[in-house]
Short mmCIF file of C-alpha atoms and ligand atoms in Angstrom, two decimals:
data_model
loop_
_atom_site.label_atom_id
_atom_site.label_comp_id
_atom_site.label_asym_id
_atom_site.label_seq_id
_atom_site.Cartn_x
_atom_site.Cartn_y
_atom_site.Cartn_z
CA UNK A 143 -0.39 -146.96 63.46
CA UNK A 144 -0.84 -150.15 61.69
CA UNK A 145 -2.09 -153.47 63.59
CA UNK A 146 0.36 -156.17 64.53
CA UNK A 147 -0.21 -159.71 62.84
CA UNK A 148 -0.25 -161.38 65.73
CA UNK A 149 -1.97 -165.35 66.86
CA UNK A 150 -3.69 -166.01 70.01
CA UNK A 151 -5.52 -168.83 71.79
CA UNK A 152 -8.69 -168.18 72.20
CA UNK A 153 -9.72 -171.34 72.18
CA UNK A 154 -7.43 -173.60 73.99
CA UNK A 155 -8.10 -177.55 72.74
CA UNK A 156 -6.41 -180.31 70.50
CA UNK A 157 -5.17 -179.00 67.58
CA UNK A 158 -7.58 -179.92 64.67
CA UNK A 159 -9.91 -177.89 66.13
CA UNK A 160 -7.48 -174.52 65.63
CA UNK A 161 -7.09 -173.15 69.35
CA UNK A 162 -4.85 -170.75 67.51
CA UNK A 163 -6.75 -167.32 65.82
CA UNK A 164 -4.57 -164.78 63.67
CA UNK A 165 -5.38 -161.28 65.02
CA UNK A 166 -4.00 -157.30 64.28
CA UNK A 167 -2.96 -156.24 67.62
CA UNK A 168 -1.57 -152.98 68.57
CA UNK A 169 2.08 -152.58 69.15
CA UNK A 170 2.40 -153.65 72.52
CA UNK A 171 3.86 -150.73 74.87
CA UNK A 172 6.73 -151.43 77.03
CA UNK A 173 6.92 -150.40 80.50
CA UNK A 174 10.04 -148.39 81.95
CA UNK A 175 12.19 -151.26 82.35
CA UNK A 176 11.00 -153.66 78.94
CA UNK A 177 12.63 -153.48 76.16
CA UNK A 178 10.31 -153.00 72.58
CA UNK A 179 11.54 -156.50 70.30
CA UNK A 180 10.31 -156.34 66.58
CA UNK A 181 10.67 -160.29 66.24
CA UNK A 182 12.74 -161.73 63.47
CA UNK A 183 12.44 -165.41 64.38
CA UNK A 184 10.35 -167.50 66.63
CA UNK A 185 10.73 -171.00 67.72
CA UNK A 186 7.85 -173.17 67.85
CA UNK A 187 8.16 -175.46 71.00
CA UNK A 188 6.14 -178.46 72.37
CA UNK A 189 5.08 -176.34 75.18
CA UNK A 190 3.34 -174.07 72.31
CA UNK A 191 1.37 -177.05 71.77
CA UNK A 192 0.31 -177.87 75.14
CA UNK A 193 -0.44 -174.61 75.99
CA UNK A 194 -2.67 -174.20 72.95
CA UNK A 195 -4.30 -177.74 73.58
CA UNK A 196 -5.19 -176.82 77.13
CA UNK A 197 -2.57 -179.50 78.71
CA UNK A 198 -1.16 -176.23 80.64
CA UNK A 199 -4.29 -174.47 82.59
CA UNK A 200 -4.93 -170.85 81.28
CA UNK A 201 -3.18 -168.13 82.72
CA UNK A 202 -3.85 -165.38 80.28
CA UNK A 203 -6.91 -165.92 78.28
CA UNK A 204 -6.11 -164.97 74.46
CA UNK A 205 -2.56 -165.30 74.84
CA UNK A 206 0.08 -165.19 72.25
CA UNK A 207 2.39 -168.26 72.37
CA UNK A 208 6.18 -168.54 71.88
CA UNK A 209 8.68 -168.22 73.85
CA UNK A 210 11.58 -168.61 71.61
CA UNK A 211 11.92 -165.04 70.16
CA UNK A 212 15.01 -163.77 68.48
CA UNK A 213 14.67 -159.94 67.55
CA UNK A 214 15.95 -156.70 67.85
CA UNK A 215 15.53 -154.36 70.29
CA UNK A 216 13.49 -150.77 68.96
CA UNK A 217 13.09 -149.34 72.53
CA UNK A 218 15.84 -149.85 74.77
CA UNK A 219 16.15 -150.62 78.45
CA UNK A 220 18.65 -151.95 80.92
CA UNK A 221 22.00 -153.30 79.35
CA UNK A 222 20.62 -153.68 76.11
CA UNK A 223 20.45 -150.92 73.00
CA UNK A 224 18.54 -149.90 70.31
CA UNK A 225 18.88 -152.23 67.39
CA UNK A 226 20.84 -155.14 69.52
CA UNK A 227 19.74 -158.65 68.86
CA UNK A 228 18.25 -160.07 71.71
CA UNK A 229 16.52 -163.45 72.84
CA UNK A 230 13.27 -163.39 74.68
CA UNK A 231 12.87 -166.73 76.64
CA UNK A 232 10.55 -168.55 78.69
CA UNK A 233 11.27 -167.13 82.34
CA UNK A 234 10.33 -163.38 82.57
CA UNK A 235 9.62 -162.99 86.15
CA UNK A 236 10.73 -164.36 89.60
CA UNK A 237 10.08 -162.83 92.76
CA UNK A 238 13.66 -162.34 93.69
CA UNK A 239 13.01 -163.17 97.64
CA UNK A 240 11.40 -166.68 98.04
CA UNK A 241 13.80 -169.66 99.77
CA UNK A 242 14.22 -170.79 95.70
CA UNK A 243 15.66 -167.22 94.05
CA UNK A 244 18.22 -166.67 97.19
CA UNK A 245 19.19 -170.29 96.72
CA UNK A 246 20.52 -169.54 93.12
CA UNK A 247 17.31 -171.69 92.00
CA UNK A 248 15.06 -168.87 90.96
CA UNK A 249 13.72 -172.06 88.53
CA UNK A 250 11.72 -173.18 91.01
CA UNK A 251 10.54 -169.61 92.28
CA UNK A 252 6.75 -169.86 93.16
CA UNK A 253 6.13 -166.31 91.57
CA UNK A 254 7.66 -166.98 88.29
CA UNK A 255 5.74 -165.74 85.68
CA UNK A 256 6.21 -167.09 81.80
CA UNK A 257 6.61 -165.60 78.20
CA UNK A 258 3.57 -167.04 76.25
CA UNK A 259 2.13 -168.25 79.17
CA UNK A 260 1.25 -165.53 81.57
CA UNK A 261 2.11 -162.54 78.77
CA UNK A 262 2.35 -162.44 75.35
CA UNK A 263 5.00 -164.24 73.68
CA UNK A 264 6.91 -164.46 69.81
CA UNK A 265 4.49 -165.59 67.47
CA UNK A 266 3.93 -161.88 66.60
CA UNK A 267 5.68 -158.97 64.73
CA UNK A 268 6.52 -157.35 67.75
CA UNK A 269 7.13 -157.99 71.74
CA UNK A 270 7.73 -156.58 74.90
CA UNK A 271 10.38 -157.84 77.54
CA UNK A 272 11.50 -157.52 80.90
CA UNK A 273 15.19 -156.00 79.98
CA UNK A 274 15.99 -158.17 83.09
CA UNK A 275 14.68 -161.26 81.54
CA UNK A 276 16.24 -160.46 77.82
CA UNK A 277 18.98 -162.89 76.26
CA UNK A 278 22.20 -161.82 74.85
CA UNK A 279 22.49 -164.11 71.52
CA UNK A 280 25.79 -166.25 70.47
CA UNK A 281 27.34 -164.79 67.20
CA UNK A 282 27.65 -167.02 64.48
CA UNK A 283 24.12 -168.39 64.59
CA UNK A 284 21.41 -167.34 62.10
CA UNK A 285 18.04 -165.98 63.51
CA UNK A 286 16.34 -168.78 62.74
CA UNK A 287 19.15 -170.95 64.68
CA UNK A 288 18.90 -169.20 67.37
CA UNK A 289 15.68 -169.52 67.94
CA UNK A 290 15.74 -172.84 69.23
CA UNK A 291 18.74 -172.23 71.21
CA UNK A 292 16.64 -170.25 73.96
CA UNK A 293 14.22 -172.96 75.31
CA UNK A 294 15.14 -176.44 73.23
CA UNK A 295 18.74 -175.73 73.65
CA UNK A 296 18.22 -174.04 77.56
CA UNK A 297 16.23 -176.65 78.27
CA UNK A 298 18.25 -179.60 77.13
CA UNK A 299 21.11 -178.20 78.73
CA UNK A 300 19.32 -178.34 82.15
CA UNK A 301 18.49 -181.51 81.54
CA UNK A 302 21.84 -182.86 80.50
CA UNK A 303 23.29 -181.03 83.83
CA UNK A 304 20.20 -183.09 85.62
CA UNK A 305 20.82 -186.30 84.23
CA UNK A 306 24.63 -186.33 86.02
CA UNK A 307 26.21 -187.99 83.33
CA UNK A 308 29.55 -189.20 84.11
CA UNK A 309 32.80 -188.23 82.12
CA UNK A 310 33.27 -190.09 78.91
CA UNK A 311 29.57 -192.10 80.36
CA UNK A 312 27.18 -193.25 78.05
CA UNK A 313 23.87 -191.80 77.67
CA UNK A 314 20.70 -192.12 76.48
CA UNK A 315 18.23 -190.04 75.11
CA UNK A 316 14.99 -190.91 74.15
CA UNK A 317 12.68 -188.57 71.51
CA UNK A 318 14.46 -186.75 68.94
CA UNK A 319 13.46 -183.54 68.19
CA UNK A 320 14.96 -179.88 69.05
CA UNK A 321 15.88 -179.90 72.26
CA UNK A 322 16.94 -183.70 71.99
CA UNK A 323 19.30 -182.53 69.18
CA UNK A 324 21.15 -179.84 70.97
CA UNK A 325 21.79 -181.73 74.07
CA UNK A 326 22.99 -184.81 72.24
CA UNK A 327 25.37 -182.61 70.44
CA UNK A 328 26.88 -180.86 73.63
CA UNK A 329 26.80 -184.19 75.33
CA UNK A 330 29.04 -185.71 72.85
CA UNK A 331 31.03 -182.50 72.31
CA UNK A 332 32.07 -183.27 76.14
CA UNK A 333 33.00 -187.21 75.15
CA UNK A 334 29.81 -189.01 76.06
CA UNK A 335 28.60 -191.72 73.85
CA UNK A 336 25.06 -191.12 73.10
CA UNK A 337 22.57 -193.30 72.10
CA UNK A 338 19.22 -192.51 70.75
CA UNK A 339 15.68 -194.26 70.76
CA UNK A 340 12.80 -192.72 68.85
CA UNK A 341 10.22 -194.23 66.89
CA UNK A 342 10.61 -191.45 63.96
CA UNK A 343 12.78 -192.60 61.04
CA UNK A 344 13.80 -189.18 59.53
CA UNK A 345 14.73 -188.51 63.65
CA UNK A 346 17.26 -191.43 63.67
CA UNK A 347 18.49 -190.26 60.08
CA UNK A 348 19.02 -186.54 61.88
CA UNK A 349 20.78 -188.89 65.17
CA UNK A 350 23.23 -190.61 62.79
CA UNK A 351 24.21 -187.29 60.86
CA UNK A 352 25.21 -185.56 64.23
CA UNK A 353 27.39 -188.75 65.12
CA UNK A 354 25.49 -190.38 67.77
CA UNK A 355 26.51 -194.07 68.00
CA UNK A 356 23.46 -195.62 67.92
CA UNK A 357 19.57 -194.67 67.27
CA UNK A 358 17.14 -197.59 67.46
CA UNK A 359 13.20 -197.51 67.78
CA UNK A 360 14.03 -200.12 70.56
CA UNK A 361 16.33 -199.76 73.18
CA UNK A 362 20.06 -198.53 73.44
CA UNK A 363 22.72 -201.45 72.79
CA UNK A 364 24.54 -201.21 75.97
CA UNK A 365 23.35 -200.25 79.72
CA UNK A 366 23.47 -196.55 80.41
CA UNK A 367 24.86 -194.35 83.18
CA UNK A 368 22.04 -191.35 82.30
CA UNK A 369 19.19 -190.84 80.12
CA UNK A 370 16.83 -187.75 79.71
CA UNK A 371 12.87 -188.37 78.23
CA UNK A 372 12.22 -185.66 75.71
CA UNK A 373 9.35 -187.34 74.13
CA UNK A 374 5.88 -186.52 76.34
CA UNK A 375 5.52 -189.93 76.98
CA UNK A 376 5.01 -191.82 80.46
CA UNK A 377 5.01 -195.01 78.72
CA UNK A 378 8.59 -194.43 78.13
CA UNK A 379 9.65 -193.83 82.10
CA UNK A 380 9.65 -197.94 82.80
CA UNK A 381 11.77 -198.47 79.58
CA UNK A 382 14.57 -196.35 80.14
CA UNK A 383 14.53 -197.15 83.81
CA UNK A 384 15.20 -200.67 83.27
CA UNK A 385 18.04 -199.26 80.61
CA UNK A 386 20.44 -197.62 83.10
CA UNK A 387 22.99 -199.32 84.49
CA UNK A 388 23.54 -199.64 88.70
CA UNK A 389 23.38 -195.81 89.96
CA UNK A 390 22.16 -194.14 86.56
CA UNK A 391 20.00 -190.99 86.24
CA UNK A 392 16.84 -190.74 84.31
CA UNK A 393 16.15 -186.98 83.91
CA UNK A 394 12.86 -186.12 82.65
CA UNK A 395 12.61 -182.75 80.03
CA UNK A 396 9.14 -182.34 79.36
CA UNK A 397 6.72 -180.13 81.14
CA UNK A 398 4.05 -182.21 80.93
CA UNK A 399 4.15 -186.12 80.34
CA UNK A 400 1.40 -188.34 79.64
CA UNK A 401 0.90 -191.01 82.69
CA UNK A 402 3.60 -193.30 83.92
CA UNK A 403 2.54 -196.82 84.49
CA UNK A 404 3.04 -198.08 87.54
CA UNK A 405 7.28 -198.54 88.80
CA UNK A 406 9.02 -202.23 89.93
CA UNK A 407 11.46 -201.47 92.61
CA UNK A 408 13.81 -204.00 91.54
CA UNK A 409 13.62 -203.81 87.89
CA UNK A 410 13.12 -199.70 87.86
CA UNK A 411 14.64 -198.44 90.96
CA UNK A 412 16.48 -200.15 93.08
CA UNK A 413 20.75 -200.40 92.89
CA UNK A 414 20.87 -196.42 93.40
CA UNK A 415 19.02 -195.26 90.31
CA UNK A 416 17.33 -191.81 90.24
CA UNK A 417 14.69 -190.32 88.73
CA UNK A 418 13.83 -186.56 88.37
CA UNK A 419 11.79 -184.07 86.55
CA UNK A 420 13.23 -180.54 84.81
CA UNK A 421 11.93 -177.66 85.93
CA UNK A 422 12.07 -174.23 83.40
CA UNK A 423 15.66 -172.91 83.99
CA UNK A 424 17.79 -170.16 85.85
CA UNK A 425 18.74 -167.14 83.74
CA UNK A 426 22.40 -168.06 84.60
CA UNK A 427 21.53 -171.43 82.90
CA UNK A 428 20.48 -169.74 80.22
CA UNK A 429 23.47 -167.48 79.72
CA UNK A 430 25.94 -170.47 80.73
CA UNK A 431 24.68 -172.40 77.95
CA UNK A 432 24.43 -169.62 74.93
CA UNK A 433 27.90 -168.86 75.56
CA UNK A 434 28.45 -172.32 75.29
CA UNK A 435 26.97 -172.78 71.88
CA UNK A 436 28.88 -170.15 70.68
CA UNK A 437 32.13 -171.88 70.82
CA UNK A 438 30.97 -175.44 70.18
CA UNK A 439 28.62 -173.93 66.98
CA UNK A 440 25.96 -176.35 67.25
CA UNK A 441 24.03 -177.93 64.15
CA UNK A 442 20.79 -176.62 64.53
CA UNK A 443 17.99 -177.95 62.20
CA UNK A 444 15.14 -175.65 61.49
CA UNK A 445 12.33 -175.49 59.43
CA UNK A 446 11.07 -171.81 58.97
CA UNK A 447 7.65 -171.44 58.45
CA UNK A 448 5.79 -167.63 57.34
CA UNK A 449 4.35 -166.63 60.31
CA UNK A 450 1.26 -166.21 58.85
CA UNK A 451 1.25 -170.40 58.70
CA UNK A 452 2.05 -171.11 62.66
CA UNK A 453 -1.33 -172.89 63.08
CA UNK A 454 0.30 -175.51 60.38
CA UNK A 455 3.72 -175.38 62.31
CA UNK A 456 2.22 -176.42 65.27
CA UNK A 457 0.05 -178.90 63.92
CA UNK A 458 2.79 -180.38 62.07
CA UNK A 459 4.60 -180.70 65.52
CA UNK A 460 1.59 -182.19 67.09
CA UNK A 461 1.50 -185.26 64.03
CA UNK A 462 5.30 -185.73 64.42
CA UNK A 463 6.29 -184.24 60.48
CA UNK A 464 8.61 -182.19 61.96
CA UNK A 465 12.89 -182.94 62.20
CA UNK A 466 14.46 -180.72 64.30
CA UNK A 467 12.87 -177.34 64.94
CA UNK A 468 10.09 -175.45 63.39
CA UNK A 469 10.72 -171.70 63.29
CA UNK A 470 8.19 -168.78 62.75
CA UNK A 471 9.39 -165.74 60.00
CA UNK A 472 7.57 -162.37 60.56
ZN1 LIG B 787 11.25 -166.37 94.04
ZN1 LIG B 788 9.89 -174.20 75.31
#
């Protein structure tokens, strides 16, 4: 059998020095309860990037990133059949017992284990899932919109959830790209008034186009209730602090932010403000929000990219040239 064009990081460090390797691997062989994907479509998320830069430790060493994988199934397992469309996500194991799982926050599960992280991941022809772990996909989306549906969109929807924004309340959200998109778009599709702050002009273009009522390089017009940090930035924790109004929620997306200088109780936290981090997702979160976007048929921007050209993908997302999502083609 043919090899598999496949990419791997062999050597994990910043981007110009290509961390990322194109490879033929085998067909990867699913075990009795995986289901066989050939990919169609594969997001290209900022956790791509800090996994190939070496900002996440290695777990698997040579592993193949993404984690946003829209295909369709070849070898079937659990509820899913041959030649379904199916989403392969971040979360692909939890232990099912800890305090966390039985708690409905499986999330935080000690033992989770992570597509394109701990095994391989999207940016491939083909991959292997737990049929446990496999997505469902909305109708009505392209492959390459979906692809950013199953951690951008996931995890923006977490976020959102985290940030407690009140009915009709006003909220920030600071960085623009795909995750930032989708939850701006559901938040406003539930009557919040969003503002955006990013320093990328072609970002506030795409924030004005989807309706939000502001998008500054600054800071939001009016105090704010909740606002989530997409961008990786510590820098930014202070600033949006000081934005929220008396008893506002900062929620904080990223998986890994750069240091956050040090916090005024009286201008950053006092008067019932919270901060908190975002933490991966539950599958239910998942599946809560997917059916979600299928009735409120996001806008999803997307640039596709061959996959053959993923180390330029990500490096494009590393220097900020990229509006929305990027999105690998097999
Ligand atoms: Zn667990
Ligand atoms: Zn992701």
């Amino acid at each position: 059998m043919g090899g598999v064009r496949a990419w791997r990081v062999e050597r994990p460090g910043p981007v110009a020095t290509g961390p990322l390797t194109p490879r033929d691997l085998p067909t990867p062989t699913p075990a009795e309860d995986e289901l066989l994907v050939r990919v169609l479509a594969c997001g290209v998320c900022r956790t791509d990037l800090h996994v190939a830069e070496g900002d996440l430790p290695v777990r698997l060493p040579g592993v193949v990133p993404g984690h946003e994988v829209v295909g369709v199934v070849e070898r079937a397992a659990g509820e899913f059949r041959e030649g379904d469309r199916v989403g392969i996500a971040w979360l692909r194991h939890t232990c099912g017992a800890c305090r966390f799982c039985l708690r409905g926050r499986e999330n935080l599960c000690p033992s989770s284990r992570y597509t394109g992280w701990d095994a391989d991941g999207g940016y491939a022809e083909y991959a292997v899932v737990p049929a446990a772990y496999a997505l469902p996909l909305p109708a009505g989306y392209s492959d390459s919109e979906s692809a950013p549906l199953l951690c951008a969109g996931v995890i923006g929807y977490h976020a959102l959830l985290s940030a407690a924004l009140p009915p009709g309340g006003r909220l920030g959200v600071y960085g623009f790209g795909g995750s930032a998109h989708l939850a701006a778009q559901v938040a406003m599709a539930q009557g919040a008034t969003v503002h955006v702050v990013t320093r990328n002009p072609a970002a506030r273009a795409l924030a004005r186009s989807l309706g939000t009522a502001s998008a500054t390089a600054d800071k939001p017009p009016e105090p704010l209730d909740s606002a989530i940090i997409f961008a990786p930035a510590g820098t930014l924790v202070p600033r949006a602090l000081s934005a929220l109004d008396r008893g506002g929620t900062l929620a904080l997306a990223g998986i890994h932010l750069t240091e956050i200088p040090p916090l005024d109780y009286q201008a950053h936290l006092f008067q019932d403000r919270v901060l908190r981090s975002v933490t991966s997702n539950t599958r239910a979160q998942a599946r809560e929000f997917l059916s979600l976007a299928e009735k409120l048929r996001l806008r999803v921007s997307t640039r596709d990219y061959p996959l053959a050209e993923a180390d330029q993908a990500v490096q494009d997302l590393a220097e900020g040239r990229i509006t929305g999502a990027a999105v690998l083609k097999p």
